[in-house]
């Protein structure tokens, strides 16, 4: 399979060099430096677009959109003053990046061929010093079905930023298809995001957030993990995907309503209970990915800003599910108030900046579903391939709104779990979730 459209890579723009990284980028940079050849710090997904699509017009829309997003068009080098990002000149604006486009209608299984290509591409590391740090592909897999694949280094984009990019590309495509211009770009600039980040780190809010996390984790022991040991993130991860039946899903949602909360909090509480019982501990710390976008610049810049925050919970033999769920609700509420304070800074404050011991156990990542952008009336539905490095276990939660029940992915570090172990943990968790959905939440939690 060959690219039908490609161009020479961008080159550095003279006079725009040496821009320091944001705090979010700095943490990722140091993590990547521990294993420079690892592709683990990539995020990737594809949009399944159903309907007529003009691939030439799509490429033009995508080129224009990337031309508007200066935070994407950088390369990053180590210097005596620390890592610096340099803008890439793209002539004409938006052009000059690798774009792979292919029609697979002559293949026996177009979806399988596209999937194999995407999996192979996902395993390839970026060269940070030359850039670009993103990759796009467009596959036609049916007469009216297209897959738009996007892979980005986490240094330049997170899930929120990816949504901004996709929405704008759809907006530009729709305008071009109607024979008009899309209007002014809604994107902010990388410089605005960095200025906002710098101002926060010099503010009273930063000091308040720091005090909150220091108080919350005073005397904090090592968090329990299902593996019982630690390891660096591997270059890849194991994934087990399961669907929660529609009946159990309905009962979980009803339980959430009865507890005046939402289904993600119910599932998060169940995961905490499972970790506590499986590890015979009463103190559980889950990791919660958050957008950390509260300022006007952060909400408008397609870049990376997301954060990982700890959720500390106490689970005793006498704890009821209602009590545990309330802990989750209050803990998430507090974390959101203080979500801009970096995970790396919390580790530093606790005196663990270089320790391999993690601050959290399993991550629980709630991936909100929206109906996706539309390309001149052709809807796009997102399918997530990678959300970043898996240090221990990441639990991804989805409700795709398709009436098929909740989807729960268990992503495990293969240095810590074999596939059968991951499958066993997931099966036991799903069994527990079904039992909790049928249990009085005001009685002590059921035993495993």
Short mmCIF file of C-alpha atoms in Angstrom, two decimals:
data_model
loop_
_atom_site.label_atom_id
_atom_site.label_comp_id
_atom_site.label_asym_id
_atom_site.label_seq_id
_atom_site.Cartn_x
_atom_site.Cartn_y
_atom_site.Cartn_z
CA UNK A 1 0.00 0.00 0.00
CA UNK A 2 1.43 3.41 -0.89
CA UNK A 3 0.57 6.96 -0.02
CA UNK A 4 -1.31 8.79 -2.74
CA UNK A 5 -0.40 12.13 -1.23
CA UNK A 6 2.82 13.03 0.51
CA UNK A 7 5.17 15.96 0.70
CA UNK A 8 8.57 16.90 2.01
CA UNK A 9 8.75 17.22 5.80
CA UNK A 10 8.52 20.70 7.33
CA UNK A 11 11.71 22.55 8.16
CA UNK A 12 12.49 24.77 11.16
CA UNK A 13 11.45 28.39 10.72
CA UNK A 14 14.35 30.78 11.30
CA UNK A 15 13.96 33.06 14.30
CA UNK A 16 11.33 30.96 16.08
CA UNK A 17 13.45 28.67 18.21
CA UNK A 18 13.96 27.84 21.83
CA UNK A 19 10.38 28.04 23.15
CA UNK A 20 10.33 26.38 26.61
CA UNK A 21 7.91 23.52 27.19
CA UNK A 22 4.77 23.89 29.28
CA UNK A 23 4.58 22.08 32.61
CA UNK A 24 2.44 19.35 31.02
CA UNK A 25 4.94 18.87 28.20
CA UNK A 26 7.90 18.81 30.58
CA UNK A 27 6.54 15.82 32.50
CA UNK A 28 6.00 13.87 29.27
CA UNK A 29 9.44 14.88 27.96
CA UNK A 30 11.20 13.45 31.04
CA UNK A 31 9.11 10.26 30.88
CA UNK A 32 9.98 9.79 27.20
CA UNK A 33 13.67 10.41 27.96
CA UNK A 34 13.71 7.28 30.14
CA UNK A 35 13.09 5.21 26.97
CA UNK A 36 13.64 7.38 23.87
CA UNK A 37 12.71 4.63 21.40
CA UNK A 38 9.38 3.84 23.06
CA UNK A 39 6.13 4.60 21.20
CA UNK A 40 4.14 4.38 24.44
CA UNK A 41 3.64 8.15 24.69
CA UNK A 42 1.38 8.26 21.65
CA UNK A 43 -2.34 8.84 21.54
CA UNK A 44 -4.22 7.43 18.59
CA UNK A 45 -7.73 6.91 17.34
CA UNK A 46 -9.67 6.77 14.12
CA UNK A 47 -12.94 8.34 13.10
CA UNK A 48 -15.28 6.06 11.16
CA UNK A 49 -17.00 8.40 8.72
CA UNK A 50 -20.27 7.13 7.24
CA UNK A 51 -21.39 8.81 4.05
CA UNK A 52 -20.04 10.44 0.91
CA UNK A 53 -16.61 12.01 1.33
CA UNK A 54 -14.35 13.78 -1.14
CA UNK A 55 -10.79 12.71 -0.20
CA UNK A 56 -9.15 15.63 -2.01
CA UNK A 57 -11.39 18.12 -0.23
CA UNK A 58 -10.81 16.30 3.05
CA UNK A 59 -7.03 16.60 2.60
CA UNK A 60 -7.38 20.33 1.92
CA UNK A 61 -9.53 20.81 5.03
CA UNK A 62 -7.08 18.88 7.17
CA UNK A 63 -4.11 20.82 5.77
CA UNK A 64 -5.79 24.13 6.55
CA UNK A 65 -6.71 23.01 10.05
CA UNK A 66 -3.18 21.92 10.90
CA UNK A 67 -1.95 25.20 9.46
CA UNK A 68 -4.07 26.98 12.07
CA UNK A 69 -2.69 24.91 15.00
CA UNK A 70 0.81 26.13 15.76
CA UNK A 71 1.13 23.92 18.85
CA UNK A 72 1.14 20.86 16.57
CA UNK A 73 3.80 22.09 14.17
CA UNK A 74 6.86 21.83 16.38
CA UNK A 75 9.94 19.72 16.87
CA UNK A 76 11.57 19.34 20.29
CA UNK A 77 15.27 19.23 21.06
CA UNK A 78 17.36 18.90 24.19
CA UNK A 79 19.57 21.94 24.77
CA UNK A 80 21.96 23.07 27.51
CA UNK A 81 19.04 25.11 28.84
CA UNK A 82 16.65 22.15 28.81
CA UNK A 83 14.17 20.93 26.19
CA UNK A 84 13.00 23.54 23.69
CA UNK A 85 10.39 23.42 20.95
CA UNK A 86 10.90 25.03 17.57
CA UNK A 87 8.17 26.00 15.14
CA UNK A 88 8.13 24.23 11.78
CA UNK A 89 7.68 26.26 8.64
CA UNK A 90 5.04 24.74 6.36
CA UNK A 91 4.72 26.13 2.85
CA UNK A 92 2.00 26.68 1.89
CA UNK A 93 0.41 26.82 5.36
CA UNK A 94 -0.86 23.40 6.36
CA UNK A 95 0.93 21.48 3.59
CA UNK A 96 4.14 19.53 3.84
CA UNK A 97 3.28 16.81 6.34
CA UNK A 98 3.03 13.07 5.71
CA UNK A 99 -0.52 12.08 4.74
CA UNK A 100 -1.30 8.52 3.80
CA UNK A 101 -4.46 7.98 1.76
CA UNK A 102 -5.57 4.70 0.23
CA UNK A 103 -8.65 3.05 -1.25
CA UNK A 104 -8.98 -0.51 0.07
CA UNK A 105 -12.09 -1.56 -1.82
CA UNK A 106 -10.09 -4.18 -3.74
CA UNK A 107 -8.96 -5.88 -0.52
CA UNK A 108 -10.77 -8.94 0.77
CA UNK A 109 -11.21 -7.40 4.23
CA UNK A 110 -10.64 -3.64 3.99
CA UNK A 111 -11.17 -3.03 7.71
CA UNK A 112 -8.60 -5.67 8.66
CA UNK A 113 -6.04 -4.23 6.24
CA UNK A 114 -6.59 -0.72 7.62
CA UNK A 115 -6.37 -2.01 11.18
CA UNK A 116 -3.09 -3.80 10.49
CA UNK A 117 -1.64 -0.64 8.93
CA UNK A 118 -2.69 1.46 11.92
CA UNK A 119 -1.30 -1.05 14.44
CA UNK A 120 2.01 -1.12 12.59
CA UNK A 121 2.16 2.67 12.44
CA UNK A 122 1.32 2.98 16.13
CA UNK A 123 4.43 0.97 17.00
CA UNK A 124 6.76 3.45 15.26
CA UNK A 125 8.35 6.11 17.48
CA UNK A 126 8.52 9.74 16.41
CA UNK A 127 11.82 11.55 15.98
CA UNK A 128 11.27 14.44 18.37
CA UNK A 129 14.19 16.46 17.05
CA UNK A 130 12.99 16.58 13.44
CA UNK A 131 9.20 16.33 13.62
CA UNK A 132 6.44 16.44 12.69
CA UNK A 133 5.06 14.71 15.77
CA UNK A 134 1.74 13.70 14.21
CA UNK A 135 0.56 11.26 11.54
CA UNK A 136 -2.70 11.10 9.59
CA UNK A 137 -4.17 8.58 7.19
CA UNK A 138 -7.46 8.25 5.33
CA UNK A 139 -8.72 4.84 4.22
CA UNK A 140 -11.76 4.11 2.10
CA UNK A 141 -13.11 0.79 3.40
CA UNK A 142 -16.55 0.88 1.79
CA UNK A 143 -18.48 2.74 -0.85
CA UNK A 144 -19.63 5.18 1.82
CA UNK A 145 -17.28 4.32 4.74
CA UNK A 146 -13.98 5.99 5.55
CA UNK A 147 -11.50 5.70 8.40
CA UNK A 148 -9.56 8.83 9.39
CA UNK A 149 -6.61 7.71 11.49
CA UNK A 150 -4.73 10.14 13.70
CA UNK A 151 -1.62 9.49 15.80
CA UNK A 152 0.08 12.20 17.86
CA UNK A 153 2.88 12.31 20.35
CA UNK A 154 1.42 13.22 23.71
CA UNK A 155 3.93 16.08 23.85
CA UNK A 156 1.84 18.03 21.32
CA UNK A 157 -1.74 16.82 21.80
CA UNK A 158 -4.09 15.19 24.29
CA UNK A 159 -7.61 13.82 23.90
CA UNK A 160 -9.27 17.20 24.42
CA UNK A 161 -6.98 18.83 21.87
CA UNK A 162 -7.66 16.02 19.43
CA UNK A 163 -11.37 16.73 19.67
CA UNK A 164 -10.75 20.42 18.95
CA UNK A 165 -8.75 19.46 15.87
CA UNK A 166 -11.35 17.02 14.53
CA UNK A 167 -14.22 19.44 15.07
CA UNK A 168 -12.41 22.22 13.22
CA UNK A 169 -11.41 19.92 10.34
CA UNK A 170 -15.05 18.90 9.95
CA UNK A 171 -16.11 22.56 10.06
CA UNK A 172 -13.61 23.52 7.35
CA UNK A 173 -14.54 20.52 5.18
CA UNK A 174 -18.25 21.30 5.45
CA UNK A 175 -17.63 24.92 4.45
CA UNK A 176 -15.45 23.96 1.48
CA UNK A 177 -18.02 21.39 0.34
CA UNK A 178 -20.60 24.19 0.31
CA UNK A 179 -18.31 26.43 -1.72
CA UNK A 180 -17.55 28.90 1.05
CA UNK A 181 -14.76 29.72 3.51
CA UNK A 182 -14.92 28.40 7.04
CA UNK A 183 -14.29 31.73 8.72
CA UNK A 184 -11.73 32.68 11.33
CA UNK A 185 -10.00 29.90 13.23
CA UNK A 186 -11.24 29.36 16.80
CA UNK A 187 -7.81 28.17 17.93
CA UNK A 188 -5.62 29.98 20.41
CA UNK A 189 -1.83 30.03 20.14
CA UNK A 190 0.75 27.91 21.92
CA UNK A 191 2.23 31.12 23.35
CA UNK A 192 -1.13 31.92 24.97
CA UNK A 193 -1.28 28.48 26.56
CA UNK A 194 2.25 28.76 27.87
CA UNK A 195 1.61 32.26 29.27
CA UNK A 196 -1.51 30.99 31.03
CA UNK A 197 0.45 28.05 32.44
CA UNK A 198 3.28 30.30 33.64
CA UNK A 199 0.85 32.71 35.30
CA UNK A 200 -0.88 29.86 37.13
CA UNK A 201 2.41 28.52 38.50
CA UNK A 202 3.19 31.97 39.94
CA UNK A 203 -0.30 32.47 41.42
CA UNK A 204 -1.98 32.03 44.77
CA UNK A 205 -4.16 29.32 43.19
CA UNK A 206 -1.04 27.24 42.59
CA UNK A 207 -0.08 27.50 46.28
CA UNK A 208 -3.60 26.56 47.35
CA UNK A 209 -3.59 23.53 45.05
CA UNK A 210 -0.19 22.47 46.33
CA UNK A 211 -1.39 22.64 49.95
CA UNK A 212 -4.46 20.58 49.08
CA UNK A 213 -2.48 17.70 47.57
CA UNK A 214 0.20 17.80 50.29
CA UNK A 215 -2.47 17.58 53.00
CA UNK A 216 -4.41 14.86 51.17
CA UNK A 217 -1.36 12.61 50.83
CA UNK A 218 0.45 13.26 54.09
CA UNK A 219 1.73 9.90 55.32
CA UNK A 220 0.54 8.21 52.14
CA UNK A 221 1.76 4.59 51.82
CA UNK A 222 2.56 2.92 48.52
CA UNK A 223 -0.72 2.28 46.66
CA UNK A 224 -1.83 -1.33 46.18
CA UNK A 225 -1.77 -2.73 42.65
CA UNK A 226 -3.27 -5.91 41.28
CA UNK A 227 0.14 -7.00 39.98
CA UNK A 228 1.80 -6.51 43.36
CA UNK A 229 4.96 -5.13 41.75
CA UNK A 230 6.03 -2.27 39.51
CA UNK A 231 7.65 -1.85 36.09
CA UNK A 232 8.30 0.86 33.55
CA UNK A 233 5.65 1.17 30.82
CA UNK A 234 6.27 -1.29 27.99
CA UNK A 235 6.37 -0.27 24.34
CA UNK A 236 2.91 -1.77 23.92
CA UNK A 237 0.06 -3.00 26.12
CA UNK A 238 -2.41 -5.84 26.43
CA UNK A 239 -6.09 -5.02 25.95
CA UNK A 240 -9.17 -6.95 27.02
CA UNK A 241 -12.48 -5.50 25.83
CA UNK A 242 -15.79 -6.48 27.40
CA UNK A 243 -19.38 -5.34 27.15
CA UNK A 244 -21.62 -5.04 30.18
CA UNK A 245 -25.01 -6.50 29.33
CA UNK A 246 -27.86 -4.10 28.70
CA UNK A 247 -29.75 -5.36 31.74
CA UNK A 248 -26.81 -4.80 34.11
CA UNK A 249 -26.11 -1.45 32.45
CA UNK A 250 -29.68 -0.35 33.11
CA UNK A 251 -29.44 -1.42 36.76
CA UNK A 252 -26.12 0.41 37.19
CA UNK A 253 -27.67 3.56 35.80
CA UNK A 254 -30.69 3.11 38.09
CA UNK A 255 -28.37 2.64 41.07
CA UNK A 256 -26.51 5.81 40.12
CA UNK A 257 -29.81 7.67 40.01
CA UNK A 258 -30.81 6.34 43.43
CA UNK A 259 -27.47 7.53 44.85
CA UNK A 260 -27.79 10.92 43.12
CA UNK A 261 -24.65 10.38 41.07
CA UNK A 262 -23.67 9.09 37.63
CA UNK A 263 -22.75 5.67 36.26
CA UNK A 264 -18.99 6.45 36.00
CA UNK A 265 -18.82 7.12 39.75
CA UNK A 266 -20.57 3.81 40.40
CA UNK A 267 -18.08 1.93 38.22
CA UNK A 268 -15.11 3.77 39.75
CA UNK A 269 -16.34 2.84 43.25
CA UNK A 270 -16.67 -0.78 42.14
CA UNK A 271 -13.11 -0.77 40.80
CA UNK A 272 -11.87 0.63 44.12
CA UNK A 273 -13.71 -2.09 46.03
CA UNK A 274 -12.26 -4.77 43.76
CA UNK A 275 -8.69 -3.51 44.25
CA UNK A 276 -9.14 -3.33 48.03
CA UNK A 277 -10.45 -6.88 48.33
CA UNK A 278 -8.05 -8.39 45.78
CA UNK A 279 -5.04 -6.86 47.55
CA UNK A 280 -6.38 -7.22 51.14
CA UNK A 281 -5.93 -3.52 51.87
CA UNK A 282 -8.16 -0.75 53.14
CA UNK A 283 -6.39 2.18 51.43
CA UNK A 284 -6.81 2.42 47.65
CA UNK A 285 -5.49 5.13 45.34
CA UNK A 286 -6.83 5.21 41.80
CA UNK A 287 -5.51 7.47 39.06
CA UNK A 288 -7.95 9.81 37.30
CA UNK A 289 -7.01 11.46 33.99
CA UNK A 290 -8.40 15.01 33.84
CA UNK A 291 -8.35 17.71 31.18
CA UNK A 292 -6.81 20.36 33.50
CA UNK A 293 -8.27 22.96 31.14
CA UNK A 294 -9.90 25.73 33.13
CA UNK A 295 -8.49 28.89 31.54
CA UNK A 296 -9.68 30.49 28.29
CA UNK A 297 -6.46 29.71 26.40
CA UNK A 298 -6.41 26.06 27.47
CA UNK A 299 -9.96 25.62 26.20
CA UNK A 300 -9.02 26.93 22.73
CA UNK A 301 -5.56 25.53 21.98
CA UNK A 302 -5.15 22.08 20.40
CA UNK A 303 -2.17 21.02 22.50
CA UNK A 304 -1.42 18.88 25.52
CA UNK A 305 -2.60 20.00 28.94
CA UNK A 306 -4.17 16.91 30.55
CA UNK A 307 -3.17 15.74 33.99
CA UNK A 308 -3.30 12.57 36.07
CA UNK A 309 -4.58 12.98 39.62
CA UNK A 310 -4.87 10.56 42.54
CA UNK A 311 -8.16 9.56 44.15
CA UNK A 312 -7.56 8.26 47.68
CA UNK A 313 -10.29 6.04 49.11
CA UNK A 314 -10.83 4.00 52.29
CA UNK A 315 -12.57 0.63 51.98
CA UNK A 316 -13.17 -1.36 55.16
CA UNK A 317 -15.26 -4.52 55.70
CA UNK A 318 -18.01 -2.31 57.14
CA UNK A 319 -18.05 0.22 54.28
CA UNK A 320 -21.32 0.33 52.36
CA UNK A 321 -21.42 0.91 48.64
CA UNK A 322 -23.32 4.16 49.20
CA UNK A 323 -20.53 5.38 51.50
CA UNK A 324 -17.81 4.37 49.05
CA UNK A 325 -19.61 6.05 46.17
CA UNK A 326 -19.92 9.25 48.22
CA UNK A 327 -16.15 9.15 48.80
CA UNK A 328 -15.68 8.87 45.04
CA UNK A 329 -18.03 11.77 44.31
CA UNK A 330 -16.42 14.07 46.89
CA UNK A 331 -12.91 12.99 45.89
CA UNK A 332 -13.53 13.71 42.21
CA UNK A 333 -15.11 17.03 43.09
CA UNK A 334 -12.02 18.05 45.09
CA UNK A 335 -9.67 16.81 42.36
CA UNK A 336 -11.47 18.91 39.76
CA UNK A 337 -11.07 22.02 41.92
CA UNK A 338 -7.31 21.40 42.08
CA UNK A 339 -6.76 19.66 38.74
CA UNK A 340 -4.17 22.06 37.33
CA UNK A 341 -1.54 21.04 39.88
CA UNK A 342 0.68 18.56 38.05
CA UNK A 343 1.01 14.90 39.02
CA UNK A 344 4.79 15.32 38.67
CA UNK A 345 4.70 18.15 41.19
CA UNK A 346 2.75 16.04 43.68
CA UNK A 347 5.43 13.35 43.40
CA UNK A 348 8.15 15.97 43.91
CA UNK A 349 6.40 17.40 46.97
CA UNK A 350 6.17 13.91 48.48
CA UNK A 351 9.88 13.40 47.89
CA UNK A 352 9.45 10.80 45.14
CA UNK A 353 10.42 12.53 41.88
CA UNK A 354 12.78 9.78 40.69
CA UNK A 355 11.36 6.75 42.47
CA UNK A 356 9.95 3.93 40.35
CA UNK A 357 7.20 3.44 42.94
CA UNK A 358 3.95 4.92 41.57
CA UNK A 359 1.74 7.39 43.37
CA UNK A 360 -1.43 5.64 42.16
CA UNK A 361 -2.64 2.14 41.42
CA UNK A 362 -4.95 1.41 38.48
CA UNK A 363 -6.05 4.33 36.30
CA UNK A 364 -9.75 4.71 35.55
CA UNK A 365 -10.30 6.73 32.39
CA UNK A 366 -13.86 7.81 31.65
CA UNK A 367 -14.02 8.50 27.91
CA UNK A 368 -17.10 10.64 27.26
CA UNK A 369 -19.07 9.83 24.17
CA UNK A 370 -20.31 12.45 21.81
CA UNK A 371 -21.83 11.98 18.41
CA UNK A 372 -18.66 13.21 16.75
CA UNK A 373 -18.15 15.78 14.02
CA UNK A 374 -20.01 15.75 10.73
CA UNK A 375 -18.31 16.20 7.38
CA UNK A 376 -20.96 17.86 5.20
CA UNK A 377 -23.56 15.64 6.83
CA UNK A 378 -21.41 12.48 7.04
CA UNK A 379 -21.04 11.64 10.75
CA UNK A 380 -17.77 10.53 12.31
CA UNK A 381 -17.65 8.01 15.18
CA UNK A 382 -14.45 7.78 17.27
CA UNK A 383 -12.64 4.50 18.00
CA UNK A 384 -9.76 4.77 20.48
CA UNK A 385 -6.56 2.84 19.84
CA UNK A 386 -4.13 4.22 22.44
CA UNK A 387 -4.43 6.73 25.27
CA UNK A 388 -0.81 6.90 26.38
CA UNK A 389 1.58 4.73 28.40
CA UNK A 390 0.22 1.94 30.59
CA UNK A 391 2.33 1.76 33.72
CA UNK A 392 0.24 -0.84 35.53
CA UNK A 393 -3.45 -1.13 34.61
CA UNK A 394 -5.71 1.35 32.84
CA UNK A 395 -9.47 0.82 32.88
CA UNK A 396 -11.21 2.70 30.05
CA UNK A 397 -14.95 3.25 30.45
CA UNK A 398 -17.31 3.98 27.55
CA UNK A 399 -21.00 4.42 27.05
CA UNK A 400 -21.29 4.78 23.29
CA UNK A 401 -25.01 5.46 23.43
CA UNK A 402 -25.71 2.61 21.00
CA UNK A 403 -27.94 0.57 23.31
CA UNK A 404 -25.34 -2.21 23.52
CA UNK A 405 -24.37 -1.60 27.16
CA UNK A 406 -21.25 -0.17 28.73
CA UNK A 407 -17.86 -1.03 27.26
CA UNK A 408 -14.96 -1.61 29.65
CA UNK A 409 -11.40 -2.03 28.38
CA UNK A 410 -8.68 -3.39 30.64
CA UNK A 411 -5.27 -2.25 29.33
CA UNK A 412 -2.38 -3.95 31.12
CA UNK A 413 1.39 -3.57 31.11
CA UNK A 414 2.72 -6.87 29.65
CA UNK A 415 5.72 -6.58 31.97
CA UNK A 416 3.29 -7.09 34.86
CA UNK A 417 0.37 -9.10 33.51
CA UNK A 418 -0.10 -12.07 31.25
CA UNK A 419 -3.19 -12.03 29.07
CA UNK A 420 -4.90 -14.71 31.15
CA UNK A 421 -4.29 -12.69 34.35
CA UNK A 422 -5.77 -9.58 32.78
CA UNK A 423 -8.78 -11.57 31.56
CA UNK A 424 -9.27 -13.07 35.03
CA UNK A 425 -9.22 -9.68 36.76
CA UNK A 426 -11.65 -8.24 34.26
CA UNK A 427 -14.05 -11.19 34.56
CA UNK A 428 -14.06 -10.99 38.36
CA UNK A 429 -14.59 -7.24 38.22
CA UNK A 430 -17.54 -7.61 35.83
CA UNK A 431 -19.06 -10.27 38.09
CA UNK A 432 -18.73 -7.91 41.03
CA UNK A 433 -20.28 -5.06 39.06
CA UNK A 434 -23.31 -7.22 38.30
CA UNK A 435 -23.70 -8.22 41.96
CA UNK A 436 -23.39 -4.63 43.18
CA UNK A 437 -26.10 -3.59 40.73
CA UNK A 438 -28.42 -6.02 42.53
CA UNK A 439 -27.31 -5.30 46.12
CA UNK A 440 -28.74 -2.85 48.66
CA UNK A 441 -26.16 -0.02 48.53
CA UNK A 442 -26.73 0.78 52.21
CA UNK A 443 -25.44 -2.59 53.47
CA UNK A 444 -21.76 -3.59 53.76
CA UNK A 445 -20.19 -4.49 50.44
CA UNK A 446 -20.47 -8.11 49.27
CA UNK A 447 -17.42 -10.33 49.51
CA UNK A 448 -15.67 -11.41 46.31
#
